[in-house]
Coordinates of C-alpha atoms in Angstrom, one line a residue:
N195 CA 27.8 -17.4 -7.2
S196 CA 28.4 -17.1 -10.9
F197 CA 30.8 -14.6 -12.4
V198 CA 32.4 -13.1 -9.5
A199 CA 36.0 -13.9 -7.1
R200 CA 33.9 -15.4 -3.8
T201 CA 33.3 -18.9 -3.3
N202 CA 30.4 -19.0 -1.2
S203 CA 27.9 -16.6 0.2
C204 CA 28.1 -15.8 4.0
G205 CA 25.0 -17.0 4.1
E206 CA 25.4 -21.1 3.5
L207 CA 28.2 -23.1 4.9
R208 CA 27.3 -25.1 6.8
S209 CA 28.8 -28.4 9.0
A210 CA 29.8 -29.9 4.9
H211 CA 31.6 -27.4 3.8
V212 CA 33.8 -28.2 6.9
G213 CA 37.3 -28.6 6.1
Q214 CA 37.2 -26.4 2.7
E215 CA 39.1 -23.4 1.7
V216 CA 36.9 -20.5 0.7
T217 CA 37.2 -17.2 -0.1
L218 CA 33.8 -14.7 1.1
Y219 CA 33.4 -11.6 0.4
G220 CA 31.3 -8.4 2.6
W221 CA 30.8 -6.4 5.0
I222 CA 32.0 -6.6 9.2
Q223 CA 29.1 -6.0 10.5
Y224 CA 30.6 -6.5 14.4
Q225 CA 33.9 -7.6 15.8
R226 CA 34.9 -8.9 19.2
Q227 CA 38.1 -7.8 21.8
D228 CA 40.3 -8.9 18.4
L229 CA 39.6 -12.3 18.8
F230 CA 36.6 -12.6 15.6
L231 CA 34.4 -10.9 13.2
V232 CA 30.7 -11.8 11.4
L233 CA 31.0 -11.0 7.7
R234 CA 27.9 -10.0 6.0
D235 CA 25.9 -9.8 2.9
F236 CA 22.8 -10.3 0.7
Q237 CA 22.8 -14.1 2.2
G238 CA 23.4 -13.9 5.3
L239 CA 26.4 -14.3 8.7
T240 CA 30.0 -16.1 8.8
Q241 CA 32.1 -15.6 11.8
V242 CA 35.6 -15.4 10.7
I243 CA 38.7 -16.3 13.5
I244 CA 41.2 -14.3 13.5
P245 CA 44.6 -15.7 13.4
Q246 CA 46.5 -15.5 17.0
D247 CA 49.4 -16.7 15.6
E248 CA 52.8 -14.8 14.3
A249 CA 52.7 -16.5 11.0
H250 CA 50.0 -14.6 10.6
S251 CA 50.3 -11.5 12.6
H252 CA 49.6 -8.8 9.5
V253 CA 45.7 -10.5 8.9
K254 CA 45.3 -9.9 12.4
K255 CA 46.2 -6.7 12.4
L256 CA 44.4 -5.5 9.2
L257 CA 41.1 -7.3 10.2
A258 CA 41.2 -6.1 14.2
N259 CA 42.3 -2.6 13.0
A260 CA 39.1 -2.3 10.5
P261 CA 36.4 -0.1 11.7
V262 CA 32.8 -2.2 11.2
E263 CA 31.6 -2.0 7.5
S264 CA 34.4 -2.2 5.6
V265 CA 34.0 -4.2 2.9
V266 CA 36.5 -7.3 3.2
R267 CA 38.0 -10.4 1.3
V268 CA 38.7 -13.1 3.8
T269 CA 40.1 -16.6 2.6
G270 CA 40.3 -19.1 5.2
I271 CA 39.7 -22.6 6.1
V272 CA 35.4 -23.2 7.5
C273 CA 36.0 -24.8 11.1
P274 CA 33.3 -26.8 12.4
R275 CA 32.7 -24.4 16.4
P276 CA 34.2 -26.1 19.8
L277 CA 31.3 -28.0 21.6
G278 CA 29.1 -26.1 23.3
Q279 CA 29.8 -22.6 21.2
E280 CA 27.6 -23.5 18.7
N281 CA 24.8 -20.7 17.4
P282 CA 21.1 -22.1 16.5
K283 CA 20.3 -18.7 15.9
M284 CA 22.2 -18.1 12.5
P285 CA 22.3 -21.4 10.2
T286 CA 25.6 -20.5 10.0
G287 CA 25.8 -21.4 13.2
D288 CA 27.8 -24.7 13.8
I289 CA 31.0 -23.6 12.0
E290 CA 33.6 -20.7 11.7
V291 CA 35.9 -19.4 9.1
K292 CA 40.3 -19.3 10.7
A293 CA 40.9 -16.9 7.8
E294 CA 44.4 -17.3 6.3
T295 CA 44.3 -14.4 4.1
A296 CA 42.7 -11.5 4.2
E297 CA 42.1 -7.3 2.3
I298 CA 40.6 -4.2 2.8
L299 CA 39.0 -3.7 -0.1
N300 CA 37.2 -0.2 0.9
S301 CA 37.4 2.0 5.3
C302 CA 34.1 2.5 6.8
K303 CA 34.1 6.4 8.0
K304 CA 31.7 7.0 11.2
L305 CA 28.4 5.5 10.3
P306 CA 25.4 8.1 11.1
F307 CA 23.5 4.9 12.3
E308 CA 24.3 1.3 13.1
I309 CA 23.3 -1.1 10.6
K310 CA 21.0 -3.4 12.2
D311 CA 17.1 -3.5 12.4
F312 CA 17.1 -3.2 15.6
I313 CA 18.3 0.3 16.5
K314 CA 15.9 3.1 15.9
K315 CA 16.5 5.3 13.7
S316 CA 14.8 8.7 12.7
E317 CA 13.0 8.3 8.7
A318 CA 14.5 11.0 7.8
L319 CA 17.6 9.6 8.5
R320 CA 17.3 6.6 7.1
M321 CA 15.8 8.0 3.7
Q322 CA 18.8 10.6 3.9
Y323 CA 21.6 7.4 3.8
R324 CA 19.0 5.1 1.9
Y325 CA 22.2 3.3 1.2
L326 CA 23.3 2.8 4.5
D327 CA 19.9 1.0 5.7
L328 CA 19.6 -1.0 2.4
R329 CA 22.2 -3.2 4.4
S330 CA 19.6 -4.9 6.6
F331 CA 18.5 -7.5 6.6
Q332 CA 15.3 -6.0 6.5
L333 CA 14.7 -4.7 3.6
Q334 CA 16.7 -6.6 2.3
H335 CA 14.4 -9.3 2.6
N336 CA 11.6 -7.1 1.9
L337 CA 12.7 -6.2 -2.0
R338 CA 14.1 -10.0 -2.8
L339 CA 11.1 -10.9 -2.1
R340 CA 9.3 -8.2 -4.1
S341 CA 11.4 -8.5 -7.1
Q342 CA 10.5 -12.9 -6.7
V343 CA 7.4 -12.1 -6.3
V344 CA 7.4 -9.7 -9.3
M345 CA 9.1 -13.3 -11.2
R346 CA 6.0 -15.2 -10.6
M347 CA 3.4 -12.5 -11.8
R348 CA 5.6 -12.3 -15.0
E349 CA 5.6 -16.0 -15.5
Y350 CA 1.8 -16.7 -14.4
L351 CA 0.9 -13.7 -17.2
C352 CA 3.4 -14.1 -20.1
N353 CA 4.2 -18.4 -20.4
L354 CA 1.1 -19.5 -18.8
H355 CA -1.8 -16.9 -20.0
G356 CA -0.5 -15.7 -23.3
F357 CA -0.1 -11.6 -22.7
V358 CA 2.3 -9.4 -23.9
D359 CA 4.4 -7.5 -22.2
V360 CA 4.3 -3.1 -23.4
E361 CA 5.9 -0.6 -22.6
T362 CA 4.3 2.0 -22.3
P363 CA 5.2 5.8 -22.3
T364 CA 5.5 8.4 -20.1
L365 CA 5.4 11.8 -21.1
F366 CA 2.1 12.0 -22.5
K367 CA -0.8 14.9 -22.2
R368 CA -3.0 15.8 -19.7
T369 CA -6.0 13.7 -18.8
P370 CA -9.3 15.1 -17.4
G371 CA -10.4 13.7 -13.8
G372 CA -8.0 11.0 -11.6
A373 CA -5.2 12.3 -9.5
K374 CA -3.6 15.5 -10.3
E375 CA -0.3 15.5 -12.5
F376 CA 2.8 16.3 -13.1
L377 CA 3.8 18.8 -15.9
V378 CA 6.7 19.0 -17.5
P379 CA 7.9 21.6 -20.0
S380 CA 8.6 21.2 -23.5
R381 CA 10.8 23.5 -26.2
E382 CA 7.8 24.9 -27.3
V383 CA 6.2 27.9 -25.8
G384 CA 3.4 27.1 -23.2
K385 CA 3.1 23.2 -23.8
F386 CA 3.4 20.7 -21.5
Y387 CA 3.4 17.4 -21.0
S388 CA 2.2 15.5 -18.0
L389 CA 4.0 12.5 -16.2
T390 CA 1.3 10.0 -17.0
Q391 CA -1.0 9.0 -13.7
S392 CA -1.3 5.1 -15.1
P393 CA -0.6 3.8 -18.4
Q394 CA -4.6 3.7 -18.6
Q395 CA -5.3 5.3 -22.0
F396 CA -2.3 3.6 -23.9
K397 CA -4.2 0.1 -22.9
Q398 CA -6.7 0.8 -23.8
L399 CA -5.3 1.5 -27.0
L400 CA -3.8 -1.6 -27.0
M401 CA -6.6 -3.7 -27.6
V402 CA -7.9 -1.5 -30.6
G403 CA -5.1 -2.8 -31.6
G404 CA -5.4 -6.7 -31.4
L405 CA -3.5 -7.4 -28.8
D406 CA -5.9 -9.0 -26.7
R407 CA -3.8 -9.6 -23.5
Y408 CA -1.4 -7.1 -22.0
F409 CA 0.8 -6.2 -19.0
Q410 CA 3.1 -4.1 -17.5
V411 CA 5.2 -3.2 -14.2
A412 CA 4.4 0.3 -14.9
R413 CA 5.1 3.0 -13.2
C414 CA 2.9 5.5 -12.7
Y415 CA 3.2 8.9 -10.9
R416 CA 0.7 11.2 -9.3
D417 CA 1.4 14.4 -7.7
E418 CA -0.6 14.5 -4.4
G419 CA 1.1 16.0 -2.7
S420 CA 1.2 15.1 1.7
R421 CA -0.7 12.6 2.0
P422 CA 0.9 10.1 4.0
D423 CA 1.8 7.0 3.3
R424 CA 1.6 8.0 -0.3
Q425 CA 3.9 8.2 -3.5
P426 CA 4.1 10.7 -5.8
E427 CA 5.1 7.7 -8.1
F428 CA 4.8 4.6 -7.3
T429 CA 4.6 0.6 -9.4
Q430 CA 1.6 -0.8 -10.6
I431 CA 0.9 -4.0 -12.5
D432 CA -0.4 -3.7 -15.2
I433 CA -3.6 -5.1 -16.9
E434 CA -6.0 -5.4 -20.1
M435 CA -7.3 -7.6 -21.3
S436 CA -9.8 -7.1 -25.0
F437 CA -13.5 -9.5 -25.1
V438 CA -14.0 -10.1 -21.2
D439 CA -16.2 -10.0 -18.2
Q440 CA -16.1 -8.6 -14.7
A441 CA -15.9 -12.1 -13.9
G442 CA -13.0 -13.3 -16.3
I443 CA -10.4 -10.2 -14.6
Q444 CA -11.8 -11.9 -11.3
R445 CA -10.6 -15.0 -11.8
L446 CA -7.5 -14.1 -13.6
I447 CA -6.3 -11.8 -10.7
E448 CA -7.3 -14.8 -7.7
G449 CA -5.2 -16.6 -10.3
L450 CA -2.3 -14.6 -10.6
L451 CA -2.5 -14.2 -6.7
Q452 CA -2.8 -18.0 -6.2
Y453 CA -0.1 -18.6 -8.6
S454 CA 2.7 -16.3 -6.9
W455 CA 2.1 -15.5 -3.3
P456 CA 5.5 -16.6 -1.5
K457 CA 5.1 -19.4 0.1
E458 CA 6.5 -17.9 3.4
R459 CA 3.1 -16.5 3.8
G460 CA 1.4 -20.0 3.3
S461 CA -1.6 -20.5 1.3
I462 CA -4.5 -18.2 -0.3
V463 CA -8.2 -19.4 -0.9
T464 CA -9.6 -18.8 -3.9
P465 CA -12.5 -17.6 -4.7
F466 CA -12.7 -14.3 -3.1
P467 CA -15.1 -13.8 -1.2
S468 CA -18.0 -10.3 -3.2
M469 CA -19.7 -7.9 -1.5
T470 CA -21.3 -4.7 -3.3
Y471 CA -20.0 -1.4 -2.5
E472 CA -23.8 -0.3 -0.5
E473 CA -22.5 -3.5 1.9
A474 CA -19.5 -2.4 2.5
L475 CA -21.1 0.7 3.6
A476 CA -23.6 -0.3 5.3
D477 CA -21.7 -3.1 7.4
Y478 CA -18.4 -1.5 7.7
G479 CA -18.2 2.2 7.1
T480 CA -15.9 2.0 4.4
D481 CA -15.1 0.8 0.6
K482 CA -12.1 -0.8 1.5
P483 CA -13.5 -3.6 4.2
D484 CA -10.4 -4.8 7.2
T485 CA -13.0 -8.3 7.6
R486 CA -10.6 -10.0 9.7
F487 CA -12.6 -8.8 13.5
G488 CA -16.1 -8.2 13.8
M489 CA -17.7 -5.2 15.5
K490 CA -19.7 -4.8 12.5
I491 CA -22.3 -2.0 12.3
T492 CA -25.8 -2.7 13.2
D493 CA -28.7 -1.1 12.0
V494 CA -30.5 -0.2 15.5
G495 CA -33.5 2.0 13.8
D496 CA -36.4 -0.5 14.0
S497 CA -35.5 -1.4 18.0
L498 CA -35.3 2.3 19.0
R499 CA -38.0 4.0 16.3
R500 CA -40.6 3.9 19.3
L501 CA -38.0 5.9 21.8
D502 CA -39.4 10.1 22.7
V503 CA -35.7 10.7 21.7
Q504 CA -35.6 14.4 19.6
F505 CA -32.4 13.1 17.6
I506 CA -33.2 9.8 16.8
Q507 CA -36.9 10.6 15.8
N508 CA -35.6 13.7 13.5
A509 CA -32.6 10.9 12.6
L510 CA -35.4 7.9 11.4
S511 CA -37.2 11.0 9.2
Y512 CA -34.8 11.7 6.8
P513 CA -35.0 9.7 4.4
R514 CA -32.0 8.5 3.8
G515 CA -31.7 8.8 7.9
T516 CA -30.5 6.1 10.1
V517 CA -29.8 4.9 13.6
R518 CA -26.9 2.6 13.7
A519 CA -23.8 1.4 16.2
I520 CA -20.7 -0.9 17.1
C521 CA -20.4 -2.9 19.6
I522 CA -16.9 -3.0 21.2
P523 CA -16.2 -6.1 22.8
Q524 CA -15.0 -6.0 26.9
G525 CA -14.8 -1.6 26.3
V526 CA -14.8 -1.5 30.0
R527 CA -12.4 -3.5 30.3
Y528 CA -9.5 -2.0 28.0
L529 CA -10.8 1.6 27.0
K530 CA -9.9 4.2 29.4
N531 CA -12.6 7.4 29.7
K532 CA -10.3 9.2 27.7
D533 CA -10.0 6.1 24.9
L534 CA -14.1 6.9 24.4
E535 CA -13.8 10.8 24.7
S536 CA -11.0 10.5 21.9
L537 CA -13.3 8.4 20.3
K538 CA -16.6 10.9 19.8
A539 CA -14.3 14.1 19.5
S540 CA -12.6 11.9 16.8
A541 CA -16.9 11.4 15.0
K542 CA -17.3 14.8 15.9
S543 CA -14.8 16.0 14.3
Q544 CA -14.0 14.3 11.6
F545 CA -17.3 13.7 10.5
N546 CA -19.8 16.4 12.5
Q547 CA -21.4 13.4 14.0
E548 CA -22.4 13.5 17.9
I549 CA -22.5 9.6 19.6
V550 CA -24.1 8.1 22.4
E551 CA -22.3 6.3 24.5
I552 CA -24.4 2.2 25.8
I553 CA -22.7 0.2 28.6
C554 CA -23.7 -3.3 29.5
R555 CA -23.5 -3.7 33.2
P556 CA -23.4 -6.6 34.9
G557 CA -26.5 -8.9 35.4
G558 CA -27.5 -7.1 32.0
S559 CA -28.4 -3.6 32.7
L560 CA -27.7 -0.6 30.6
K561 CA -25.9 2.9 31.2
S562 CA -26.4 5.5 28.9
L563 CA -28.0 8.7 28.5
L564 CA -30.6 6.7 26.8
T565 CA -31.6 4.5 29.7
K566 CA -34.2 6.8 31.2
F567 CA -35.8 6.5 27.8
L568 CA -35.3 3.2 27.3
G569 CA -38.5 0.7 28.5
E570 CA -37.0 -3.4 30.3
E571 CA -38.3 -5.2 26.8
Q572 CA -36.4 -2.7 25.0
Q573 CA -33.2 -3.0 26.7
R574 CA -33.2 -6.9 25.9
E575 CA -34.2 -6.2 21.8
L576 CA -31.3 -3.6 22.2
I577 CA -29.2 -6.0 23.6
Q578 CA -30.3 -8.8 21.8
V579 CA -29.7 -7.1 18.0
L580 CA -26.4 -5.9 19.0
N581 CA -25.6 -8.8 20.9
M582 CA -24.1 -7.6 23.4
Q583 CA -21.9 -8.9 27.1
V584 CA -20.9 -7.9 29.9
D585 CA -18.5 -4.5 30.0
D586 CA -19.0 -4.5 26.4
V587 CA -19.8 -0.6 25.0
V588 CA -21.8 0.8 22.1
L589 CA -21.2 3.5 20.6
L590 CA -24.2 4.5 18.2
A591 CA -25.3 7.4 15.7
A592 CA -28.2 8.8 14.1
G593 CA -28.4 10.7 10.9
E594 CA -28.2 10.6 7.3
H595 CA -27.3 7.0 6.7
K596 CA -23.6 7.7 4.4
Q597 CA -22.8 10.3 7.6
V598 CA -23.3 7.8 10.3
C599 CA -21.9 4.7 8.2
S600 CA -19.2 6.5 7.9
A601 CA -18.1 7.9 11.1
L602 CA -18.8 4.7 12.6
G603 CA -16.9 3.1 10.2
S604 CA -14.1 5.1 11.1
L605 CA -14.5 4.8 14.8
R606 CA -14.5 1.0 14.4
L607 CA -11.3 0.5 13.1
E608 CA -10.0 3.5 15.9
S609 CA -11.3 1.3 18.9
A610 CA -9.8 -1.7 16.7
D611 CA -6.3 0.4 17.8
L612 CA -7.0 1.5 21.3
L613 CA -8.3 -2.4 22.1
E614 CA -4.9 -4.1 20.8
A615 CA -2.9 -1.4 22.3
A616 CA -4.3 -2.3 25.6
G617 CA -3.1 -6.1 24.7
L618 CA -6.2 -7.6 22.8
V619 CA -5.3 -9.0 19.7
L620 CA -7.7 -8.4 16.6
R621 CA -5.9 -8.3 13.6
D622 CA -2.9 -11.3 13.2
P623 CA -1.2 -9.4 10.4
R624 CA -0.6 -13.0 9.4
T625 CA -3.7 -13.4 8.1
F626 CA -4.5 -12.2 4.7
H627 CA -8.8 -11.6 4.3
F628 CA -9.3 -10.7 0.9
L629 CA -12.7 -9.2 -1.2
W630 CA -13.9 -8.0 -3.8
V631 CA -15.6 -4.6 -4.2
V632 CA -18.4 -4.2 -6.0
D633 CA -21.0 -2.4 -7.9
F634 CA -19.9 1.2 -6.9
P635 CA -21.7 4.2 -8.5
L636 CA -20.6 5.5 -11.4
F637 CA -20.1 9.1 -10.6
L638 CA -20.3 10.9 -8.0
P639 CA -21.1 14.5 -6.0
K640 CA -18.1 17.1 -6.3
E641 CA -16.4 18.1 -2.9
E642 CA -16.9 21.2 -4.1
N643 CA -19.4 21.9 -6.1
P644 CA -22.2 19.1 -5.2
T645 CA -24.5 19.9 -8.3
E646 CA -21.8 18.7 -10.5
L647 CA -20.7 14.9 -10.8
E648 CA -17.0 13.6 -11.4
S649 CA -16.0 10.0 -12.2
A650 CA -15.8 7.3 -8.9
H651 CA -13.5 5.2 -10.8
H652 CA -12.3 7.9 -14.2
P653 CA -14.5 8.4 -16.7
F654 CA -13.6 5.6 -19.2
T655 CA -15.5 3.0 -16.7
A656 CA -18.6 1.1 -18.4
P657 CA -22.3 1.7 -16.7
H658 CA -23.4 -1.4 -15.1
P659 CA -25.6 -2.9 -17.6
S660 CA -28.8 -3.0 -16.1
D661 CA -28.5 0.9 -15.1
T662 CA -27.2 1.5 -18.8
S663 CA -31.3 3.3 -19.8
L664 CA -30.6 5.5 -16.9
L665 CA -26.7 6.6 -17.2
Y666 CA -29.4 8.8 -19.9
S667 CA -32.1 9.9 -17.1
D668 CA -30.8 9.9 -14.2
P669 CA -26.6 8.7 -14.1
T670 CA -26.2 10.0 -10.2
K671 CA -27.9 6.0 -9.8
V672 CA -25.3 4.5 -12.5
R673 CA -23.9 1.3 -10.6
S674 CA -20.8 0.8 -12.2
Q675 CA -18.6 -2.4 -13.9
H676 CA -16.1 -1.2 -11.7
Y677 CA -13.8 -3.4 -9.0
D678 CA -11.4 -2.7 -5.6
L679 CA -9.7 -5.8 -4.5
V680 CA -9.4 -5.0 -0.5
L681 CA -7.0 -7.2 1.5
N682 CA -7.1 -7.0 5.6
G683 CA -8.7 -3.2 4.9
S684 CA -6.7 -1.3 1.6
E685 CA -7.2 -1.5 -1.5
V686 CA -4.4 -3.1 -3.5
G687 CA -6.4 -3.1 -6.7
G688 CA -8.9 -1.9 -8.8
G689 CA -10.0 -1.5 -12.3
S690 CA -13.1 -2.3 -14.2
I691 CA -15.0 -3.5 -17.6
R692 CA -14.5 0.2 -20.2
I693 CA -16.8 1.7 -22.5
H694 CA -15.7 0.4 -25.5
S695 CA -18.0 2.3 -27.5
A696 CA -16.8 6.3 -29.0
E697 CA -20.8 7.5 -28.6
Q698 CA -21.4 6.7 -25.1
Q699 CA -17.5 7.4 -23.8
R700 CA -18.1 11.0 -26.0
F701 CA -22.2 11.5 -24.2
V702 CA -20.2 10.4 -20.5
L703 CA -17.6 13.1 -21.4
E704 CA -18.6 15.5 -22.4
K705 CA -23.2 15.5 -21.0
V706 CA -22.4 14.0 -17.6
L707 CA -19.2 14.8 -16.6
K708 CA -18.8 18.8 -18.9
E709 CA -15.4 17.7 -19.8
D710 CA -13.7 19.2 -23.2
P711 CA -14.1 15.7 -25.0
E712 CA -11.7 17.1 -27.9
V713 CA -9.2 16.6 -25.4
L714 CA -9.4 13.0 -25.7
S715 CA -10.2 12.8 -29.3
H716 CA -7.6 10.7 -30.2
L717 CA -9.4 7.6 -27.6
L718 CA -12.9 8.8 -28.6
E719 CA -11.8 8.5 -32.7
A720 CA -9.6 4.8 -32.5
L721 CA -13.8 3.0 -30.6
E722 CA -14.9 4.5 -34.0
F723 CA -12.5 2.0 -36.0
G724 CA -13.5 -1.5 -34.2
A725 CA -13.1 -1.1 -31.3
P726 CA -13.3 -4.5 -28.8
P727 CA -15.0 -4.9 -25.1
H728 CA -12.3 -4.5 -22.9
G729 CA -11.2 -4.4 -19.4
G730 CA -8.8 -5.1 -17.2
I731 CA -7.0 -3.5 -14.1
A732 CA -4.5 -2.2 -11.9
L733 CA -2.8 -3.9 -8.3
G734 CA -1.4 -1.8 -6.6
L735 CA 2.2 -3.1 -6.1
D736 CA 4.1 -1.2 -3.4
R737 CA 1.1 -1.9 -1.5
L738 CA 0.5 -5.4 -1.9
I739 CA 4.5 -5.9 -0.9
S740 CA 4.1 -4.1 2.1
L741 CA 1.3 -6.1 3.2
I742 CA 2.4 -9.3 2.5
V743 CA 5.6 -8.9 4.7
D744 CA 3.8 -6.9 7.7
A745 CA 6.2 -3.4 6.6
P746 CA 4.6 -0.4 8.9
S747 CA 5.3 2.0 5.3
I748 CA 5.0 1.3 1.6
R749 CA 8.0 2.9 1.8
D750 CA 10.4 -0.3 3.3
V751 CA 9.7 -2.0 0.2
I752 CA 10.6 0.8 -2.0
A753 CA 13.7 0.4 -3.3
F754 CA 14.8 4.1 -2.9
P755 CA 11.5 6.4 -1.3
K756 CA 10.5 10.0 -1.0
S757 CA 9.3 11.2 1.6
F758 CA 6.2 12.4 3.3
R759 CA 6.3 16.0 1.9
G760 CA 7.6 13.7 -1.7
R761 CA 11.3 15.2 -1.2
D762 CA 14.1 13.1 -2.0
L763 CA 16.4 13.5 0.8
M764 CA 19.4 11.4 -0.2
G765 CA 19.2 13.6 -3.5
N766 CA 18.3 16.8 -1.9
A767 CA 15.6 16.2 -5.3
P768 CA 13.9 18.9 -6.2
D769 CA 15.6 20.6 -6.7
Y770 CA 16.6 24.4 -7.7
V771 CA 17.7 25.4 -11.9
T772 CA 19.2 28.7 -13.1
A773 CA 17.8 30.8 -15.5
E774 CA 19.7 29.6 -18.4
E775 CA 18.6 26.0 -17.8
L776 CA 15.2 27.1 -18.1
E777 CA 15.5 29.7 -20.8
P778 CA 14.9 26.5 -23.6
Y779 CA 11.9 25.8 -22.4
H780 CA 10.3 29.1 -22.4
I781 CA 9.9 29.6 -18.3
Q782 CA 10.7 32.0 -15.8
V783 CA 10.8 31.9 -12.1
S784 CA 8.9 34.4 -10.2
C785 CA 9.9 33.6 -7.0
P786 CA 12.9 36.3 -6.0
L787 CA 14.0 33.8 -3.3
A788 CA 14.1 30.7 -6.3
E789 CA 16.5 32.8 -8.3
K790 CA 18.9 33.6 -5.6
E791 CA 19.2 29.7 -5.0
A792 CA 19.6 29.2 -8.6
K793 CA 22.1 31.2 -8.5
K794 CA 23.8 29.5 -5.6
S795 CA 24.0 25.7 -7.2

């Protein structure tokens, strides 16, 4: 309550304050029969008794007629609530304030929706009136917890471990590879800035500059179009260190998260478990496994190798062929036929992968299209390998290793959604399973042209020390010193040890990625002036906080987010500009509709 006119906030009054005169400021949450109202501010609620005596008739008239969500000042005496009228659900439920004087500071017009967490509002309406949505207790809690976590992170990095908080430019130039960047016109003909998709190059240059330990709460920008639960502008906890290895970065982040973790969410255990990219793909079908539940992918190739079934024999004859399966516990009980058909259709449409189902019936026999090809011994072996119980459903796939694992990994998550919708709890949102995923490939084939390579992470990632020679002979087999941090099946951080040799960096850009090295001439030159070995990581703050508070979307932990299509529905951005405003930037809009709308605005 420092620096302001109130004596107390609306959430702090208790029985110890009885008899005191207090002044409260806040919003009217609701009124009842002109007898009392509930006043709300950032900290909580207080019940205010509207006086009924003639001497305070002006106060009664003022408060009884004030619309809900009007901003008021109330001065009065704290009193105990009458016996039996206490509200144990409210922290201030033992007291009430008897109003002596009041003032309407600002009256509220009719609201587009009620400011109550249990009232359902459309996402578009919430974003159009974001300043009203921010009054909800849930968003207030999310943003305040976010602030506390960031403050604790600053303490840990700067005060305890000597990191330097450095602001880096937002306006820069195009970076090879990675996500698409937003362009910003300049007054030089044909020249554009790019908004940085991360401070990657600048933090490496800070290491060349000898800062040793850098940190920033960094705003980043990526023009990724309409991607679900992504934002065109987002926030990273950005970190870089000199003379560090992968283990050092991992220990730093584990300590950082342990130090900044909200007490209300319990404690987290370190060190975090680790698995390789290949292990994650083989067991979970993804590089960001949700390890809160089982249903791991199982290799059943050996059990079915002697089976005289064409598609299985074909799969096992491929160099990277495999036969794998997931076991859905109690699938017969919780899933309907339409659910199983939906799962099979999903694998076909997304991965072009056929799925065969196997059901474990009472008595231990199996029901499947494969049953007639399976002898009793093979059935027993399959049941044992998959640890099948009665009423379990197995989804089996055969084909190329990555395709099969990716399809089954997707079905694993879809099955978990269906099981939970039917009442079986698999993923407790109150538990937090962190995981390091390491040993990613350094390069991947481009989707649009598989004969060319692109960086799996970014072009500045160093090769694994054991694979350095392969960089020059067979770059497709090189593992990287890249590491991802996964929490409950979501990637919340990613980083790497960087290339600090100008010669190696030039080779990667020019010979492997076929990029023009001149675009990064400033970085290549810097690496020639005694660049130290260095590495770093960036934590996705929006995603991390959304998982901590169990928010359905990252938009619920950002004060003013963009819509699914990247629009600001409150301010109606992006918007048209006139030809006169574009003239200094040497840009003309060729769309007649856009020109017409710009003239209107």
